[in-house]
Amino acid sequence: MIFLKAFIVGGLICVIGQLLIDYTKMTPARILVLFVCVGVLLGGLGIYQKLIDFAGAGATVPLTGFGAALAKGVKEAIQKDGFLGVITGGFQACAAGVTVAMLSGLVVALVSRPKDK
């Protein structure tokens, strides 16, 4: 059942993104930033955690989940380190994911041969 929940929630998040691409003049980059900001907002308010508990990876894998992870990291770091946690919390919470993304990009760039158009 968890797979069905993850598929439905993740799919709905993707549908929202596709609708924004199709029916607004927003660029994909702005939509990505919007999704991260919405995730931060909902994560900071504690709403997104309920969605994560319900759908698992269907809520954590999309960019809204990245935003929620940033908010959670900042909240935890503020409790631990005080005001300095505002700056360091997001980096600590998402360091592994950002590192994997950067290393994956490096490997793909080394393996493939990009061509100028």
CSV table of C-alpha atoms in Angstrom, one decimal:
chain,number,residue,atom,x,y,z
A,1,MET,CA,0.0,0.0,0.0
A,2,ILE,CA,2.9,2.4,0.7
A,3,PHE,CA,4.0,2.1,-2.9
A,4,LEU,CA,0.5,3.2,-4.1
A,5,LYS,CA,0.5,6.1,-1.7
A,6,ALA,CA,4.0,7.2,-2.8
A,7,PHE,CA,3.0,6.9,-6.5
A,8,ILE,CA,-0.1,9.0,-6.0
A,9,VAL,CA,1.4,11.7,-3.9
A,10,GLY,CA,4.6,12.0,-6.0
A,11,GLY,CA,2.5,11.9,-9.2
A,12,LEU,CA,0.3,14.7,-8.0
A,13,ILE,CA,3.3,16.8,-7.2
A,14,CYS,CA,4.5,16.2,-10.8
A,15,VAL,CA,1.1,17.0,-12.2
A,16,ILE,CA,1.1,20.3,-10.4
A,17,GLY,CA,4.5,21.1,-12.0
A,18,GLN,CA,3.3,20.1,-15.4
A,19,LEU,CA,0.2,22.2,-15.1
A,20,LEU,CA,2.4,25.2,-14.1
A,21,ILE,CA,4.5,24.6,-17.2
A,22,ASP,CA,1.6,24.2,-19.5
A,23,TYR,CA,-0.7,26.9,-18.3
A,24,THR,CA,1.5,29.7,-17.0
A,25,LYS,CA,4.4,31.6,-18.4
A,26,MET,CA,6.7,30.4,-15.6
A,27,THR,CA,10.0,29.0,-16.6
A,28,PRO,CA,11.0,25.5,-15.4
A,29,ALA,CA,13.7,27.1,-13.2
A,30,ARG,CA,11.1,29.3,-11.5
A,31,ILE,CA,8.8,26.4,-10.9
A,32,LEU,CA,11.7,24.4,-9.3
A,33,VAL,CA,12.4,27.3,-7.0
A,34,LEU,CA,8.7,27.6,-6.2
A,35,PHE,CA,8.6,23.9,-5.3
A,36,VAL,CA,11.6,24.2,-2.9
A,37,CYS,CA,10.1,27.4,-1.3
A,38,VAL,CA,6.7,25.7,-0.8
A,39,GLY,CA,8.5,22.7,0.7
A,40,VAL,CA,10.4,25.0,3.1
A,41,LEU,CA,7.2,26.8,4.1
A,42,LEU,CA,5.2,23.7,4.6
A,43,GLY,CA,8.1,22.0,6.4
A,44,GLY,CA,8.7,24.9,8.7
A,45,LEU,CA,5.0,24.9,9.6
A,46,GLY,CA,5.1,21.1,10.3
A,47,ILE,CA,2.5,20.3,7.6
A,48,TYR,CA,4.8,18.6,5.2
A,49,GLN,CA,5.9,16.0,7.8
A,50,LYS,CA,2.4,14.6,7.8
A,51,LEU,CA,2.6,14.2,4.0
A,52,ILE,CA,6.0,12.4,4.4
A,53,ASP,CA,4.5,10.1,7.1
A,54,PHE,CA,1.6,9.3,4.7
A,55,ALA,CA,3.5,8.9,1.4
A,56,GLY,CA,7.1,8.2,2.3
A,57,ALA,CA,9.4,8.6,-0.8
A,58,GLY,CA,6.5,10.0,-2.8
A,59,ALA,CA,6.8,13.2,-0.7
A,60,THR,CA,10.6,13.2,0.1
A,61,VAL,CA,12.0,12.6,-3.4
A,62,PRO,CA,10.4,15.7,-5.2
A,63,LEU,CA,11.9,19.1,-4.7
A,64,THR,CA,9.2,20.0,-2.1
A,65,GLY,CA,10.8,17.3,0.0
A,66,PHE,CA,14.2,18.9,-0.4
A,67,GLY,CA,12.7,22.2,0.9
A,68,ALA,CA,11.1,20.4,3.8
A,69,ALA,CA,14.5,18.8,4.7
A,70,LEU,CA,16.1,22.2,4.6
A,71,ALA,CA,13.5,23.6,7.0
A,72,LYS,CA,13.8,20.6,9.3
A,73,GLY,CA,17.6,21.0,9.4
A,74,VAL,CA,17.3,24.7,10.2
A,75,LYS,CA,14.8,24.1,13.0
A,76,GLU,CA,17.0,21.4,14.6
A,77,ALA,CA,20.2,23.5,14.3
A,78,ILE,CA,18.5,26.5,15.9
A,79,GLN,CA,17.5,24.4,18.9
A,80,LYS,CA,21.1,23.0,19.1
A,81,ASP,CA,23.3,26.0,18.1
A,82,GLY,CA,21.0,29.0,18.5
A,83,PHE,CA,20.9,31.7,15.9
A,84,LEU,CA,24.0,30.3,14.1
A,85,GLY,CA,21.7,27.3,13.2
A,86,VAL,CA,19.8,29.6,10.7
A,87,ILE,CA,22.9,29.6,8.5
A,88,THR,CA,24.3,26.1,9.1
A,89,GLY,CA,21.2,23.9,9.6
A,90,GLY,CA,20.2,23.6,5.9
A,91,PHE,CA,23.7,22.8,4.8
A,92,GLN,CA,24.1,20.0,7.5
A,93,ALA,CA,20.7,18.5,6.7
A,94,CYS,CA,21.1,18.3,3.0
A,95,ALA,CA,24.9,17.8,2.6
A,96,ALA,CA,24.7,14.2,1.6
A,97,GLY,CA,22.1,14.7,-1.1
A,98,VAL,CA,23.9,17.7,-2.6
A,99,THR,CA,27.2,15.8,-2.6
A,100,VAL,CA,25.6,12.8,-4.4
A,101,ALA,CA,24.0,15.2,-7.0
A,102,MET,CA,27.4,16.9,-7.6
A,103,LEU,CA,29.3,13.7,-7.9
A,104,SER,CA,26.7,12.2,-10.2
A,105,GLY,CA,27.0,15.2,-12.4
A,106,LEU,CA,30.7,15.0,-12.4
A,107,VAL,CA,30.6,11.3,-13.4
A,108,VAL,CA,28.1,11.9,-16.2
A,109,ALA,CA,30.2,14.8,-17.5
A,110,LEU,CA,33.4,12.7,-17.6
A,111,VAL,CA,31.6,9.7,-19.2
A,112,SER,CA,29.6,11.5,-21.9
A,113,ARG,CA,30.9,13.8,-24.6
A,114,PRO,CA,28.7,16.9,-24.7
A,115,LYS,CA,28.4,18.7,-28.0
A,116,ASP,CA,27.8,22.3,-28.7
A,117,LYS,CA,24.6,23.1,-30.6
